[in-house]
Coordinates of C-alpha atoms in Angstrom, one line a residue:
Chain S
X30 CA -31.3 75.6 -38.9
X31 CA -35.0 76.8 -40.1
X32 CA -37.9 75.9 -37.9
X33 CA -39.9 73.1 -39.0
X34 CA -43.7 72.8 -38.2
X35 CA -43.2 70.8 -35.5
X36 CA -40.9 73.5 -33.9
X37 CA -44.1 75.8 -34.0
X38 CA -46.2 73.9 -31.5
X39 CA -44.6 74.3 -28.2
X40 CA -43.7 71.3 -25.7
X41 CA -44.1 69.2 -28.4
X42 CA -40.7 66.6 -29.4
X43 CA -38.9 67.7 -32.6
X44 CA -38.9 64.1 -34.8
X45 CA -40.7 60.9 -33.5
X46 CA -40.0 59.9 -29.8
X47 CA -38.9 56.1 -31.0
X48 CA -36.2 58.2 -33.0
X49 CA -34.6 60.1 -30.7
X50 CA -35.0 58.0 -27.5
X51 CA -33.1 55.1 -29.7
X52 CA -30.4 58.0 -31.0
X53 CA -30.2 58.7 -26.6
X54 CA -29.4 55.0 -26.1
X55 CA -26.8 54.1 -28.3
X56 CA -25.6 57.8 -27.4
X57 CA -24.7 56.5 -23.9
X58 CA -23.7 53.1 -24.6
X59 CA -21.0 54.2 -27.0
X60 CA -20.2 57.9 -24.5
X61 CA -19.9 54.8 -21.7
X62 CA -17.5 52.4 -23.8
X63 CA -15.6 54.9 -25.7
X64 CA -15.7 58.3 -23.7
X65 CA -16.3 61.6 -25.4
X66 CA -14.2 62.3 -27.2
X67 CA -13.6 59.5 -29.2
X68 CA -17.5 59.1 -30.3
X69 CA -18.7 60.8 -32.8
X70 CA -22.1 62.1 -33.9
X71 CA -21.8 59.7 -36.9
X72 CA -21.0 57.2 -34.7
X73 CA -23.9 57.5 -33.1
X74 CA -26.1 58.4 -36.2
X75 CA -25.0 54.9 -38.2
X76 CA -25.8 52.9 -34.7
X77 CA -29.4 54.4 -35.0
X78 CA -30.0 54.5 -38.9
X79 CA -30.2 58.2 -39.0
X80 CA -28.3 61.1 -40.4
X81 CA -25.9 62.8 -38.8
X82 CA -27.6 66.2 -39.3
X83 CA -30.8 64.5 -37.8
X84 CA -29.0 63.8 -34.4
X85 CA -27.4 67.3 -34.4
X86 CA -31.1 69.0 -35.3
X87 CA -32.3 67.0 -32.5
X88 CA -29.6 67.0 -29.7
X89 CA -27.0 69.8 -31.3
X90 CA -23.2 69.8 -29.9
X91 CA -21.9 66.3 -28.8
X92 CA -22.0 68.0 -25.3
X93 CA -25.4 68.5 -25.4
X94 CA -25.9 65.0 -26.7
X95 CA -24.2 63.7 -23.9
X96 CA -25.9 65.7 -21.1
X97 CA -29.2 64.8 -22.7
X98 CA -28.0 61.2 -22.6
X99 CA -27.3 61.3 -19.2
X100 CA -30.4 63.4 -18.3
X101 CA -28.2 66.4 -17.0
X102 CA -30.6 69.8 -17.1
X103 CA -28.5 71.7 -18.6
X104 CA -25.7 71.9 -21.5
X105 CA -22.6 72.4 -19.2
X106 CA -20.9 74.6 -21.8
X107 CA -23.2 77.0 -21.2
X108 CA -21.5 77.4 -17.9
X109 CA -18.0 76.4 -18.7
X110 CA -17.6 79.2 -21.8
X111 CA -19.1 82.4 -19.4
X112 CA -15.8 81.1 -17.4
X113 CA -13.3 82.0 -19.6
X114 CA -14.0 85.4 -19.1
X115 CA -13.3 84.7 -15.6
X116 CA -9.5 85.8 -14.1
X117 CA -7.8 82.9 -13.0
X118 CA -7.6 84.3 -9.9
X119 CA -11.4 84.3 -9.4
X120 CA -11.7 81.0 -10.5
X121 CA -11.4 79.1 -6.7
X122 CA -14.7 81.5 -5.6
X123 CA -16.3 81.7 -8.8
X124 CA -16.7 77.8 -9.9
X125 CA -18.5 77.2 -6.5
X126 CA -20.5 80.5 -6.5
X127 CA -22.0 79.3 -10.2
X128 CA -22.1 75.5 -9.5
X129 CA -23.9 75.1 -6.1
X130 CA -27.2 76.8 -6.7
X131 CA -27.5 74.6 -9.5
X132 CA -27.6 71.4 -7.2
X133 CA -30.2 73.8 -5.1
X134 CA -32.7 74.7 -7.9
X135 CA -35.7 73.1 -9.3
X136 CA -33.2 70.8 -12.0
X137 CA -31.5 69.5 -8.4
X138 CA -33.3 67.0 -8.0
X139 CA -32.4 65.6 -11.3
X140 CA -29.0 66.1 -11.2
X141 CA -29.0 64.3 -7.7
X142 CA -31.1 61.0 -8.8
X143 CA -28.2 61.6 -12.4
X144 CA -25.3 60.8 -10.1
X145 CA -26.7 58.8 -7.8
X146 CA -27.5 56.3 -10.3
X147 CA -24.5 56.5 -12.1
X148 CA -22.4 56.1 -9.3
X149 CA -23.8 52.7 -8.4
X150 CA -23.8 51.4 -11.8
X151 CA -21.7 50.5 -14.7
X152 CA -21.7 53.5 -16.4
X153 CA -20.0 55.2 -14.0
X154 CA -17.4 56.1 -16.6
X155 CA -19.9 58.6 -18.2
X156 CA -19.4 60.6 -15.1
X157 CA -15.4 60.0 -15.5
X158 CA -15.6 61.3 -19.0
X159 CA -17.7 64.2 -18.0
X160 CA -15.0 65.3 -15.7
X161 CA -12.1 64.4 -17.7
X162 CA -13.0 65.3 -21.5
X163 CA -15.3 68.2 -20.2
X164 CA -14.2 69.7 -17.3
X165 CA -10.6 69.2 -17.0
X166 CA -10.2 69.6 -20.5
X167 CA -12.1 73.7 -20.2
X168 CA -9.9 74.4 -17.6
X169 CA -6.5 72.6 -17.1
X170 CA -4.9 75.0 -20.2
X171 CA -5.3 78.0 -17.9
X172 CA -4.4 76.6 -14.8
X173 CA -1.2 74.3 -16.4
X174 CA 1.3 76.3 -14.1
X175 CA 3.9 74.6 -14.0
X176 CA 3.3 72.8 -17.3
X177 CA 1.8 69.8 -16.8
X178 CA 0.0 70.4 -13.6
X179 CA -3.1 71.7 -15.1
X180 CA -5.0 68.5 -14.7
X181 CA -4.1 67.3 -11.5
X182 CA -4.8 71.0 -10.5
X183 CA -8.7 70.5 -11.8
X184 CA -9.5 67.2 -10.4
X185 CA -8.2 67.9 -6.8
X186 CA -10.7 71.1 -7.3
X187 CA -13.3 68.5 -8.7
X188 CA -12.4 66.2 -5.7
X189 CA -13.8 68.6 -3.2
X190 CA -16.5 69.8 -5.2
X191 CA -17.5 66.1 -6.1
X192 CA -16.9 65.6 -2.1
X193 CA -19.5 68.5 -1.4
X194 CA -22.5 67.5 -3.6
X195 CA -22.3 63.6 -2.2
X196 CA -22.2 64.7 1.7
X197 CA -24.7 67.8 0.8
X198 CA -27.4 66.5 -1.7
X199 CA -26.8 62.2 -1.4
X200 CA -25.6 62.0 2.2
X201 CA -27.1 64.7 3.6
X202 CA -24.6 65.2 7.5
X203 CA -26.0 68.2 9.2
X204 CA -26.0 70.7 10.2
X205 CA -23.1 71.1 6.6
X206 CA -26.3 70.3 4.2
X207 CA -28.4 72.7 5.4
X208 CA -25.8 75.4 5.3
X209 CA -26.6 78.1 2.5
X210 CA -25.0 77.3 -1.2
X211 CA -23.3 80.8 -0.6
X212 CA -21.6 80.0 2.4
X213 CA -20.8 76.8 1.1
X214 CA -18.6 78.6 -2.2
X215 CA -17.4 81.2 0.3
X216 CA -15.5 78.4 2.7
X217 CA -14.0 76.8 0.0
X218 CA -13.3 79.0 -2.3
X219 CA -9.4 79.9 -0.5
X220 CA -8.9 75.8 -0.9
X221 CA -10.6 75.5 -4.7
X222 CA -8.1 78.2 -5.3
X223 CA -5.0 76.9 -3.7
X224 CA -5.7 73.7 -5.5
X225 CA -5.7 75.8 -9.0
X226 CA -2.8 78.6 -8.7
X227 CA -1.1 77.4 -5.2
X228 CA 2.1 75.5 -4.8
X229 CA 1.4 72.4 -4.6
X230 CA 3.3 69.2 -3.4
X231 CA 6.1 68.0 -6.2
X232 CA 3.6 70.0 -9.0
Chain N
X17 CA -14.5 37.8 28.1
X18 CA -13.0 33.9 28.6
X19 CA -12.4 31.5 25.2
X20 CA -15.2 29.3 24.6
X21 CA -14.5 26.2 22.9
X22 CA -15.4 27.0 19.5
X23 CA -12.8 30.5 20.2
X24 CA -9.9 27.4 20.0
X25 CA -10.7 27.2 16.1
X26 CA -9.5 29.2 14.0
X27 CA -11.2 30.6 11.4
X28 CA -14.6 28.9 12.9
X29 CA -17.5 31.3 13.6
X30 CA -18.9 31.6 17.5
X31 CA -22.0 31.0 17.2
X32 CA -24.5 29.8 14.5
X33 CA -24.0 31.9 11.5
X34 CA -28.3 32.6 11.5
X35 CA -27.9 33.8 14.8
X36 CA -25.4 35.9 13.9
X37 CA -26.6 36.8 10.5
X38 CA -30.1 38.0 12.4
X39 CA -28.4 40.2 14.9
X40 CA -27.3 41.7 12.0
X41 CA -29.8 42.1 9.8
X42 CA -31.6 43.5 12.8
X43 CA -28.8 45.8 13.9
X44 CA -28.6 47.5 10.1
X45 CA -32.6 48.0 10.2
X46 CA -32.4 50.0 13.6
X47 CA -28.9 52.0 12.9
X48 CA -30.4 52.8 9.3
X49 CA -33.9 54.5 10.8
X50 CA -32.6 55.8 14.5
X51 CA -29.5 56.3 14.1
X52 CA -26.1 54.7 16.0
X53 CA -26.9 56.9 19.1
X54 CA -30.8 56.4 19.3
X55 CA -29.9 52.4 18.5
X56 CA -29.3 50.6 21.5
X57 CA -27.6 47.1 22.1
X58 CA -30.2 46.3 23.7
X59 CA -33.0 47.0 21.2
X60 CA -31.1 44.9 18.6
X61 CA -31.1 41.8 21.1
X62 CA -34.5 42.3 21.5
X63 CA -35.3 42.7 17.7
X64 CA -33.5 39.2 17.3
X65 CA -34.8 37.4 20.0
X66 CA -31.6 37.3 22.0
X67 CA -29.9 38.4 24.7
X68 CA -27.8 41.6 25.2
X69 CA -24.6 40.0 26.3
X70 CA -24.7 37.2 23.2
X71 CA -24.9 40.4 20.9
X72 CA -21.3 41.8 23.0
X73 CA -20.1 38.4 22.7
X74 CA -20.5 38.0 18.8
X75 CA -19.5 41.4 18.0
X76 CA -18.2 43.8 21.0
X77 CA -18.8 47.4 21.7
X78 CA -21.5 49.2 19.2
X79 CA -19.4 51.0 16.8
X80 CA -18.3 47.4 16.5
X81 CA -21.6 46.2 16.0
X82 CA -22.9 49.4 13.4
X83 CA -18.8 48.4 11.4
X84 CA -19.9 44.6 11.4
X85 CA -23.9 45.7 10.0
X86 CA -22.6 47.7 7.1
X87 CA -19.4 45.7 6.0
X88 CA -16.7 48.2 7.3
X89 CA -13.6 46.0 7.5
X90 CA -11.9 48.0 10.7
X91 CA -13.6 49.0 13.9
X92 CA -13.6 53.0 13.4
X93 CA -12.4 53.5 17.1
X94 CA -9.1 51.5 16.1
X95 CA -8.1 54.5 14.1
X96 CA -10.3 57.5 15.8
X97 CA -8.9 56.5 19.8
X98 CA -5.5 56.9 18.6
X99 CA -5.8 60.2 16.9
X100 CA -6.7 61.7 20.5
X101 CA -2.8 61.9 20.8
X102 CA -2.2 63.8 17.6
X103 CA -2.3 67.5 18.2
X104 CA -5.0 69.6 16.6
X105 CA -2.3 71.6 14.8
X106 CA -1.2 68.4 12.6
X107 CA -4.7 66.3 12.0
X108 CA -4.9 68.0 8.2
X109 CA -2.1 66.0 7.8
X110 CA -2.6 63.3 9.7
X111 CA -6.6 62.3 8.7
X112 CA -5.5 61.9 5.2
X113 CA -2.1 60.0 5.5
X114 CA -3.9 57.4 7.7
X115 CA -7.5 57.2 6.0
X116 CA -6.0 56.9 2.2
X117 CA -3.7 54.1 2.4
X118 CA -6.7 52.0 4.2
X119 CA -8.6 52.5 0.4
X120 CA -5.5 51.3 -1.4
X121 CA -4.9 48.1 1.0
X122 CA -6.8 44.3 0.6
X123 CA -9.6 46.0 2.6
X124 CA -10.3 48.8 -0.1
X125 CA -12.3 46.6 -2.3
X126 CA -14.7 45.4 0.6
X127 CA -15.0 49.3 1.6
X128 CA -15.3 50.6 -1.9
X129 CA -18.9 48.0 -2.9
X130 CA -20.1 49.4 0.6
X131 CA -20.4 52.7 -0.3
X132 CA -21.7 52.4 -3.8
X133 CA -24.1 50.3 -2.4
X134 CA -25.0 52.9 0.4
X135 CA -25.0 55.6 -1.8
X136 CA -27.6 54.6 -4.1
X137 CA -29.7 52.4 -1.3
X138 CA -32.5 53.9 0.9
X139 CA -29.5 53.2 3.3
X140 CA -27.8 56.3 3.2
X141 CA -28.5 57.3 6.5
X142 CA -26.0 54.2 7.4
X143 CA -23.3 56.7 6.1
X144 CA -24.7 59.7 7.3
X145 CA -25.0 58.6 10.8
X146 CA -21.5 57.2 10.7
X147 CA -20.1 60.8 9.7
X148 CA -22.4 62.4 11.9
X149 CA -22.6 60.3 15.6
X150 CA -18.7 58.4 14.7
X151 CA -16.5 61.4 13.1
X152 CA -17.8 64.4 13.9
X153 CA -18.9 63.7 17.6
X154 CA -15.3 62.2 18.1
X155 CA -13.1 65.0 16.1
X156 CA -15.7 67.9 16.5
X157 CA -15.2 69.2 20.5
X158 CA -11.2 69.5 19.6
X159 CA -11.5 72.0 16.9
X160 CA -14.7 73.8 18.8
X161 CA -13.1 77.4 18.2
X162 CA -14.8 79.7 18.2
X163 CA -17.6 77.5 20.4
X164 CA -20.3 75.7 17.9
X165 CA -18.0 75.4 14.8
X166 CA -16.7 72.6 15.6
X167 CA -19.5 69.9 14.0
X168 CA -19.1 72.3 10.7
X169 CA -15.7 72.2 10.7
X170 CA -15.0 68.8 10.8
X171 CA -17.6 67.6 7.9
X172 CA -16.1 70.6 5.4
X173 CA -13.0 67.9 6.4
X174 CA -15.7 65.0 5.5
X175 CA -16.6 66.6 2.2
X176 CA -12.9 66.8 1.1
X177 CA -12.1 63.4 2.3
X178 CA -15.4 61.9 1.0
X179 CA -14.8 63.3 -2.6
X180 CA -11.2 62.0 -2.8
X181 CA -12.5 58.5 -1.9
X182 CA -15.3 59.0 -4.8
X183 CA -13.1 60.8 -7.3
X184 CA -10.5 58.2 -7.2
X185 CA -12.2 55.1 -6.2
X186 CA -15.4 55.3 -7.7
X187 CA -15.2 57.3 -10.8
X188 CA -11.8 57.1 -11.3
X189 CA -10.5 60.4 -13.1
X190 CA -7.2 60.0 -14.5
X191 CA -4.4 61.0 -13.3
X192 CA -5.7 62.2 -9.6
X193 CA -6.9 58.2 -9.2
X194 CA -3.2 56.9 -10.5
X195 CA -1.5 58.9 -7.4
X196 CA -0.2 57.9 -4.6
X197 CA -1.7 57.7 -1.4
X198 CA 0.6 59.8 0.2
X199 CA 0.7 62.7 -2.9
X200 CA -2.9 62.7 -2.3
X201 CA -2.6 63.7 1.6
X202 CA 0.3 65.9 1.2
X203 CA -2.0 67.8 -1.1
X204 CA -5.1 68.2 0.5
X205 CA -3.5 68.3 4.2
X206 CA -3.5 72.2 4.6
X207 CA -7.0 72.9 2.8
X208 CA -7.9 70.3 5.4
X209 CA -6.1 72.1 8.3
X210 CA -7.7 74.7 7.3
X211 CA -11.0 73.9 7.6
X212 CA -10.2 72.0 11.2
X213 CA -8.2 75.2 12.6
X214 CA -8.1 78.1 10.2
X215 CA -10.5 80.9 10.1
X216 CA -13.7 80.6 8.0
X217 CA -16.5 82.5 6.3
X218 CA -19.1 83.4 9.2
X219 CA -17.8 80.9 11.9

């Protein structure tokens, strides 16, 4: 994609702000009703009267779409690809060890009021498709062992990890929130592991 | 405590519902900015313009009273005094198969809109002093090896526990929120033992 005038002032919006804040709303109303993968870009293009290639020059991949839609920080493919370099075998130690300082840094407090919000409202399925379509979906291929298991095997990981930011970040028990993200990944990093490679109950 | 009168009725409230309804309101104020331990009976009677003993009389000891304030359907003493004769060896297992099935039975609803609604309140510390002054002071000096671990050890047990409830209850990822109760505890029961008894990172 070539840079457009606009692209040359920094901290400036690419395209009007009506534009893409209407392209962001139908974005999560149809990401909240349908899931992700079954909503397109054009979906959400014809719901807002734009191009396709507008919303992608805006947003790029669906999955940044969605995280913009949902006001997460970051694209989480950028953190989900780097993984498949990872050994499965690093996996339990190395999800925490990437995951928890995010909750800790500057974007944090984002995240925190993200979830929060969603959890209390209706469109707490945006969170459920986030985990399903995007996380379980990265990793339950390397993990399906025996086949089949590969899901469960993600989401009992995502349960505790799920389980940690709510009592950390939202809850906030001490003396366990003020404990060090590194400590944190270290102590459950034998568990996140088990849950991915271990034998597991009838899995 | 002898019957009253009005105790002959079933299904008939002691006491006038805005008496009650005060002591309540009142009760959830205090427990939400002190704290259960800091909260006394006595400062909620006060607070509603009552006497100590009507406050007993309506609603019995004060984990009773703080279960009554935010909705809980059980008395959390009815399950924690029993699990005094469980040995410490078999709590990862037995934690889990007791707490799940309580979310899956009539009362799950009621418990489920609680903690949405605490979560994304200014409430919060309504949960976090439940896990804090309620679970952790009661299951904490049992698994107190090495000495001061205990507290830690016991909300790593609270994060798992907590992010089951949210995972399967609240966001709902499929298929970890389709199994059963007892596949669930079977599951996490040795991550959880491990947390109460085995050896961790730095403890």
């Amino acid at each position: 994609m070539t840079a457009t005038p606009q692209a040359k002032r920094p901290g400036r919006p690419r395209g009007t702000s009506d534009t893409r804040n209407r392209i962001l709303a139908n974005a999560r109303e149809l990401f909240a009703r349908n899931g992700i993968d079954k909503t397109s870009i054009r979906a959400i293009a014809a719901a807002s009267g734009v191009d396709s290639a507008l919303v992608h020059h805006y947003f790029g991949t669906k999955q940044q779409l969605f995280a913009a839609a949902i006001k997460l920080p970051i694209d989480p493919m950028s953190i989900l690809i780097p993984l498949r370099d990872t050994p499965v075998e690093g996996l339990g130690h190395v999800l925490p060890a990437i995951l928890l300082p995010l909750w800790d840094s500057e974007m944090g407090a984002g995240l925190i009021a993200t979830i929060r919000s969603l959890l209390s409202g209706s469109d707490v399925s945006l969170i459920r498709s986030f985990l399903e379509e995007i996380i379980t979906a990265e990793v339950a291929p390397r993990v399906d062992n025996p086949p089949g298991s590969g899901r469960l095997r993600v989401q009992f990981v995502a349960s505790q990890l799920v389980g940690v930011v709510i009592a950390r970040y939202i809850i906030g028990i001490e003396p366990f929130a003020s404990l060090s993200p590194d400590r944190i990944a270290e102590t459950i990093a034998p568990n996140l592991q088990r849950y991915l490679t271990g034998e597991l109950p009838a899995v």
